[in-house]
PDB file of C-alpha atoms in Angstrom:
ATOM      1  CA  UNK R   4      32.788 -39.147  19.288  1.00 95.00           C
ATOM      2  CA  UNK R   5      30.465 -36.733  17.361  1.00 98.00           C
ATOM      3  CA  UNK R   6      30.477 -33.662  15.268  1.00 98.00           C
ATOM      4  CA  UNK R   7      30.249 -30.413  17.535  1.00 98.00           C
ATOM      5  CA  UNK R   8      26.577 -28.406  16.864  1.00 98.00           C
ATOM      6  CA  UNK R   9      25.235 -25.565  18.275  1.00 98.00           C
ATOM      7  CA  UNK R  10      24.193 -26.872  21.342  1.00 98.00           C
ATOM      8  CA  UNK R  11      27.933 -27.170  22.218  1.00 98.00           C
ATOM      9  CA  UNK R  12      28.924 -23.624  21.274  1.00 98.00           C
ATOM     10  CA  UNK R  13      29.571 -22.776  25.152  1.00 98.00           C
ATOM     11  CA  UNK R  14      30.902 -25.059  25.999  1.00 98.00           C
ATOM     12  CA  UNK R  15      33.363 -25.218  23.088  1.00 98.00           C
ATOM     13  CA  UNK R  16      34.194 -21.988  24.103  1.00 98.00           C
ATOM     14  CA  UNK R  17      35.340 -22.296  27.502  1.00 97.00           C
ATOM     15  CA  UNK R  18      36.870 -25.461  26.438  1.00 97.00           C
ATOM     16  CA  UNK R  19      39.155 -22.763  24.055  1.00 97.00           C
ATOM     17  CA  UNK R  20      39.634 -20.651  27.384  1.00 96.00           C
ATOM     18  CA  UNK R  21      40.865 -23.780  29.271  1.00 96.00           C
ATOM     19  CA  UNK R  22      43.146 -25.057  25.727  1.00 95.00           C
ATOM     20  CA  UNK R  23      45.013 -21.122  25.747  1.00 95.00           C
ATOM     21  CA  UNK R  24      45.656 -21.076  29.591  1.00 95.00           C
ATOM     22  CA  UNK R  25      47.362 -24.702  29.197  1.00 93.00           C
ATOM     23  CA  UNK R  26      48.992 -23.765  25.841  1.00 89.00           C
ATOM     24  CA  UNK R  27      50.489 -19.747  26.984  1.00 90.00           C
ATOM     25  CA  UNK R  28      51.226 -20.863  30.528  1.00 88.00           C
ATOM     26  CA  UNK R  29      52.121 -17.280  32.342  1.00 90.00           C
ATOM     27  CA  UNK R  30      52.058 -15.689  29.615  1.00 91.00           C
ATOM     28  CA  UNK R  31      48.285 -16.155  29.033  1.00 90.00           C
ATOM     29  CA  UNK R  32      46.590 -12.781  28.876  1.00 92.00           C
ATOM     30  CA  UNK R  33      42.486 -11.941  27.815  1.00 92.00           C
ATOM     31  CA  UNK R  34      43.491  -8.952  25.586  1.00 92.00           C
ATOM     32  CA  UNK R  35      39.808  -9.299  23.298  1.00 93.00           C
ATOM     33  CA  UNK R  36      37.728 -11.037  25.695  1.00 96.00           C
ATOM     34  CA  UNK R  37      38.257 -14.952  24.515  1.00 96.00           C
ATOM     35  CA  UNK R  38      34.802 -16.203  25.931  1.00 97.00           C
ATOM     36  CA  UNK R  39      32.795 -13.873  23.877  1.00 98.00           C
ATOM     37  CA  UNK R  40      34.613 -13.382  20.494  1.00 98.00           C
ATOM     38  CA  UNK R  41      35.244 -17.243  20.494  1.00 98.00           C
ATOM     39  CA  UNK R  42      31.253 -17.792  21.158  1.00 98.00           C
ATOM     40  CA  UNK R  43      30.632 -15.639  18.127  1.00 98.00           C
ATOM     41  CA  UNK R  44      33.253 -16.862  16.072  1.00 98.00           C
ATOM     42  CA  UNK R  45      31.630 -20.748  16.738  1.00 98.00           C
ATOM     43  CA  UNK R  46      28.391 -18.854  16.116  1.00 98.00           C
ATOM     44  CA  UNK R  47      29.197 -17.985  12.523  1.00 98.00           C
ATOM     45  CA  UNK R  48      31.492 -20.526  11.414  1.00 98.00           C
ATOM     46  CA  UNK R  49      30.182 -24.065  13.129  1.00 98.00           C
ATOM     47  CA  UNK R  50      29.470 -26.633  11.260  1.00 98.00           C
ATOM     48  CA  UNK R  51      29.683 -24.193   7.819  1.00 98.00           C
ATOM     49  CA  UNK R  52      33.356 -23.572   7.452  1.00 98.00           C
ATOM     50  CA  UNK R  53      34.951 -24.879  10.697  1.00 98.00           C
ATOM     51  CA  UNK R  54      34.221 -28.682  11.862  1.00 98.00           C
ATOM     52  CA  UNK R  55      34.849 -30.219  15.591  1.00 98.00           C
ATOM     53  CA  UNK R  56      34.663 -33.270  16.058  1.00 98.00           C
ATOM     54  CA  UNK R  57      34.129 -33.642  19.778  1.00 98.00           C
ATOM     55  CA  UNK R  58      34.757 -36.714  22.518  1.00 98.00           C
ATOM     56  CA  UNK R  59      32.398 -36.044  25.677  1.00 98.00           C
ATOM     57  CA  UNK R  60      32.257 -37.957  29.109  1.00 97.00           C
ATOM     58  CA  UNK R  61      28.908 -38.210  31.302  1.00 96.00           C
ATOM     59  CA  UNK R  62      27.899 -34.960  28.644  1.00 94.00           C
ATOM     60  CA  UNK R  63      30.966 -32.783  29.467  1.00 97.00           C
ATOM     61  CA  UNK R  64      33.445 -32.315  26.165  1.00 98.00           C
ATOM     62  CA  UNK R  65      36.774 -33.104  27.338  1.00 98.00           C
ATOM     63  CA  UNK R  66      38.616 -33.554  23.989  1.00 98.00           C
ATOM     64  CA  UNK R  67      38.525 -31.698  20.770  1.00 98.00           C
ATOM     65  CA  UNK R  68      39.529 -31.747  17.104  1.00 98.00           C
ATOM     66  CA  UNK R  69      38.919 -29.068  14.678  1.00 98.00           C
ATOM     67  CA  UNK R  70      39.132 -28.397  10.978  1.00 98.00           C
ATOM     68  CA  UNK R  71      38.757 -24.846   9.518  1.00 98.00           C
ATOM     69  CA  UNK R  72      38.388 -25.390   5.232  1.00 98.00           C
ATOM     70  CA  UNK R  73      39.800 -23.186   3.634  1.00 97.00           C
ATOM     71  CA  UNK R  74      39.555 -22.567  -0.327  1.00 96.00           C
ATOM     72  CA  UNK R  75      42.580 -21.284  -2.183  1.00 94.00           C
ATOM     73  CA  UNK R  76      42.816 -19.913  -6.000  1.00 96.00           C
ATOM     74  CA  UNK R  77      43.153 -23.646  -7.313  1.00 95.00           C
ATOM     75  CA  UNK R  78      46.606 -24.584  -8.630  1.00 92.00           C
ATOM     76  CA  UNK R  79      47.327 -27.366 -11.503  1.00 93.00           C
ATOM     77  CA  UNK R  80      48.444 -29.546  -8.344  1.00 89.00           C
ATOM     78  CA  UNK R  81      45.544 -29.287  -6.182  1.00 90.00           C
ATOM     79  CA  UNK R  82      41.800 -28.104  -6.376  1.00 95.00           C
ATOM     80  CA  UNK R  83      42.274 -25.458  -3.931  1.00 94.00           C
ATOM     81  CA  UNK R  84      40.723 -27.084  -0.507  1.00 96.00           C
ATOM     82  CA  UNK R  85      42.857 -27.474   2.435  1.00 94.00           C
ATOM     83  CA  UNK R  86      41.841 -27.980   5.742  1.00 95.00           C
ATOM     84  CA  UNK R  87      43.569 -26.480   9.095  1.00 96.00           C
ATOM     85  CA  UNK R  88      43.530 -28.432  11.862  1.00 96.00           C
ATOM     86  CA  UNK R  89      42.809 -26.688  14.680  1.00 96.00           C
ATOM     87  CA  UNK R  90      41.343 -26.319  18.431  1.00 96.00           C
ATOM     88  CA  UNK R  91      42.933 -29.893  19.256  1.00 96.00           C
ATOM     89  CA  UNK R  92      42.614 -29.982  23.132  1.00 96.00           C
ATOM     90  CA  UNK R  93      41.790 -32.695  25.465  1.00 97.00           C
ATOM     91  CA  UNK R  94      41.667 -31.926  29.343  1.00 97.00           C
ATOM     92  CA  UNK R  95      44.359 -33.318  31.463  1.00 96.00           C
ATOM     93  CA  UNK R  96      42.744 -36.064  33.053  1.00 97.00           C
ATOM     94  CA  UNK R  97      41.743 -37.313  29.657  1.00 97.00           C
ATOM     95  CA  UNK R  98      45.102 -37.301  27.917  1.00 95.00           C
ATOM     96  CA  UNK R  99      47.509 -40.825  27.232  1.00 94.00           C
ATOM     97  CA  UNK R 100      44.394 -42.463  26.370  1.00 97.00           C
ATOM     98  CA  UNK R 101      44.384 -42.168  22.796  1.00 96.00           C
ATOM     99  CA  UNK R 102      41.832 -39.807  22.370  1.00 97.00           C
ATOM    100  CA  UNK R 103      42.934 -37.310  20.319  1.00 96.00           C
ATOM    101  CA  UNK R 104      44.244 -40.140  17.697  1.00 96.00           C
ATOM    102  CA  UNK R 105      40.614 -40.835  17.126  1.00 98.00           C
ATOM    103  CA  UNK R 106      39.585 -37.595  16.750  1.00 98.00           C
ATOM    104  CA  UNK R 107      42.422 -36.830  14.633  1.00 97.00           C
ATOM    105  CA  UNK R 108      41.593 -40.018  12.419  1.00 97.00           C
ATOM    106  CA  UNK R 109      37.977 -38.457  12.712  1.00 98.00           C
ATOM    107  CA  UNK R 110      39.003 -35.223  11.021  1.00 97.00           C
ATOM    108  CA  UNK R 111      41.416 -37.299   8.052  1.00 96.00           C
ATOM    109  CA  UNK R 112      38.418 -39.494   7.269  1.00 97.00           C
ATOM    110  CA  UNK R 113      36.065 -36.499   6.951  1.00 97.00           C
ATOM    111  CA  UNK R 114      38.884 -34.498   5.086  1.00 96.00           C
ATOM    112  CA  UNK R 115      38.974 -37.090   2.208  1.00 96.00           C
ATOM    113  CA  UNK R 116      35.141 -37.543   2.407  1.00 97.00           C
ATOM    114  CA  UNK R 117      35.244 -33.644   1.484  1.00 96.00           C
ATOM    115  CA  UNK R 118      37.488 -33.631  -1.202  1.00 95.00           C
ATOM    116  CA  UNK R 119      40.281 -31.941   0.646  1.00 95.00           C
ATOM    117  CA  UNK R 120      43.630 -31.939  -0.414  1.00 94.00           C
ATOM    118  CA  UNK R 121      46.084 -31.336   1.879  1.00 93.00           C
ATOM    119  CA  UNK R 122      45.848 -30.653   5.455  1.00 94.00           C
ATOM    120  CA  UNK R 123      47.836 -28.260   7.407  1.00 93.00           C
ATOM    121  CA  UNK R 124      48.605 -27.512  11.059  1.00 92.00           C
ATOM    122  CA  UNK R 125      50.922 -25.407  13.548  1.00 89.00           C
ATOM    123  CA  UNK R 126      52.401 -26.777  16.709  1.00 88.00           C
ATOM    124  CA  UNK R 127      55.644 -26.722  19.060  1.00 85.00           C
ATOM    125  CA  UNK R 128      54.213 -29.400  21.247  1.00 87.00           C
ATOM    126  CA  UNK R 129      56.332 -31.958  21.328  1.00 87.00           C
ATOM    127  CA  UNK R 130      54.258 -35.231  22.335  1.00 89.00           C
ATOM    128  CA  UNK R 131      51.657 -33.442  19.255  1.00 91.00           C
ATOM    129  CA  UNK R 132      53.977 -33.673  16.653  1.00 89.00           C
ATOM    130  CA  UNK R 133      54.962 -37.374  18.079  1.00 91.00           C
ATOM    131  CA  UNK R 134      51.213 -38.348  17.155  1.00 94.00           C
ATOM    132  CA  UNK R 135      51.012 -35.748  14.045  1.00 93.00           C
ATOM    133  CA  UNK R 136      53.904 -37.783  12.719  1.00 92.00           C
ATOM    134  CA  UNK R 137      52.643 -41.377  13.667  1.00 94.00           C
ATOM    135  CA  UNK R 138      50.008 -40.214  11.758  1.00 94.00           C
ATOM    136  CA  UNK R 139      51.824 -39.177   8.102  1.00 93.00           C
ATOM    137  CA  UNK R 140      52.045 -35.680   8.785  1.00 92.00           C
ATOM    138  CA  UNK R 141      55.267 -33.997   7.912  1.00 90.00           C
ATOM    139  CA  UNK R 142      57.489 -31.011   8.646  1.00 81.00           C
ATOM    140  CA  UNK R 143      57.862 -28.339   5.295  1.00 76.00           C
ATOM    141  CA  UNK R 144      59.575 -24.979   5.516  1.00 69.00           C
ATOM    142  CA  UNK R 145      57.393 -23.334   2.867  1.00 69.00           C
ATOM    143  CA  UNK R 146      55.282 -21.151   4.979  1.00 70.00           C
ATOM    144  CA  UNK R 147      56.584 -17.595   6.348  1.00 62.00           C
ATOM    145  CA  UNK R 148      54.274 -15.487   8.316  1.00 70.00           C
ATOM    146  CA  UNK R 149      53.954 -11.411   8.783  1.00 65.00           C
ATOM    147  CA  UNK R 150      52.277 -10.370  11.831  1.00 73.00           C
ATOM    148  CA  UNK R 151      50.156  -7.617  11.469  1.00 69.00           C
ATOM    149  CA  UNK R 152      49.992  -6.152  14.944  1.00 70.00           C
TER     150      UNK R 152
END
């Protein structure tokens, strides 16, 4: 397991082509051309902002883990860094191995070496939120979302 560079940018991104198709099922539709704006986003935000730690096979990535930091207006509570977890994928013939609890462990352990403090995620997967849970993560109904379409 190793932090993602530049090297990996395309691969990371049809890796994120791969996660969507698995995650939207029939519903999965290109509307903004996924390969390229996800290769660009990688481009500017790798390694600066956003963090993967990868888990590769023979040199082929078949497991992600990403945090995005994000800095908030600090609050008497907290210092204003919070990481969102993010692009967590591993390919199905990699899965039930325990993977993605290392990589997950990866991202907590560089989280706290960065001063973050809290860290924040979004899933309906159920066998996720088995190992987000196993893991101290827990369920809050503070956020509410707009979408601006």
């Amino acid at each position: 397991m190793r932090l993602a560079n530049n090297n990996d940018i395309e691969q990371l991104s049809k890796l994120r082509i791969l996660q969507q198709k698995d995650d939207w099922n029939e519903e999965y539709e290109d509307k903004y051309d996924l390969y390229n704006i996800t290769y660009n986003f990688l481009d500017n935000h790798l390694n600066k902002d956003l963090f993967i730690f990868i888990k590769e096979h023979n040199n082929d990535i078949v497991a992600t883990c990403g945090i995005q930091i994000i800095e908030y207006l600090p609050q008497c509570n907290d210092n204003g860094k919070q990481g969102f977890i993010c692009n967590v994928f591993t390919k199905k013939e990699y899965r039930k191995k325990g993977i993605q609890t290392k990589l997950l462990n990866e991202v907590i352990s560089f989280a706290k070496d960065n001063n973050l403090c809290e860290l924040s995620l979004s899933t309906d997967n159920e066998q996720a939120i088995r190992i987000y849970k196993r893991l101290g993560f827990k369920f809050d109904n503070l956020n509410m979302i707009l979408k601006i379409d």
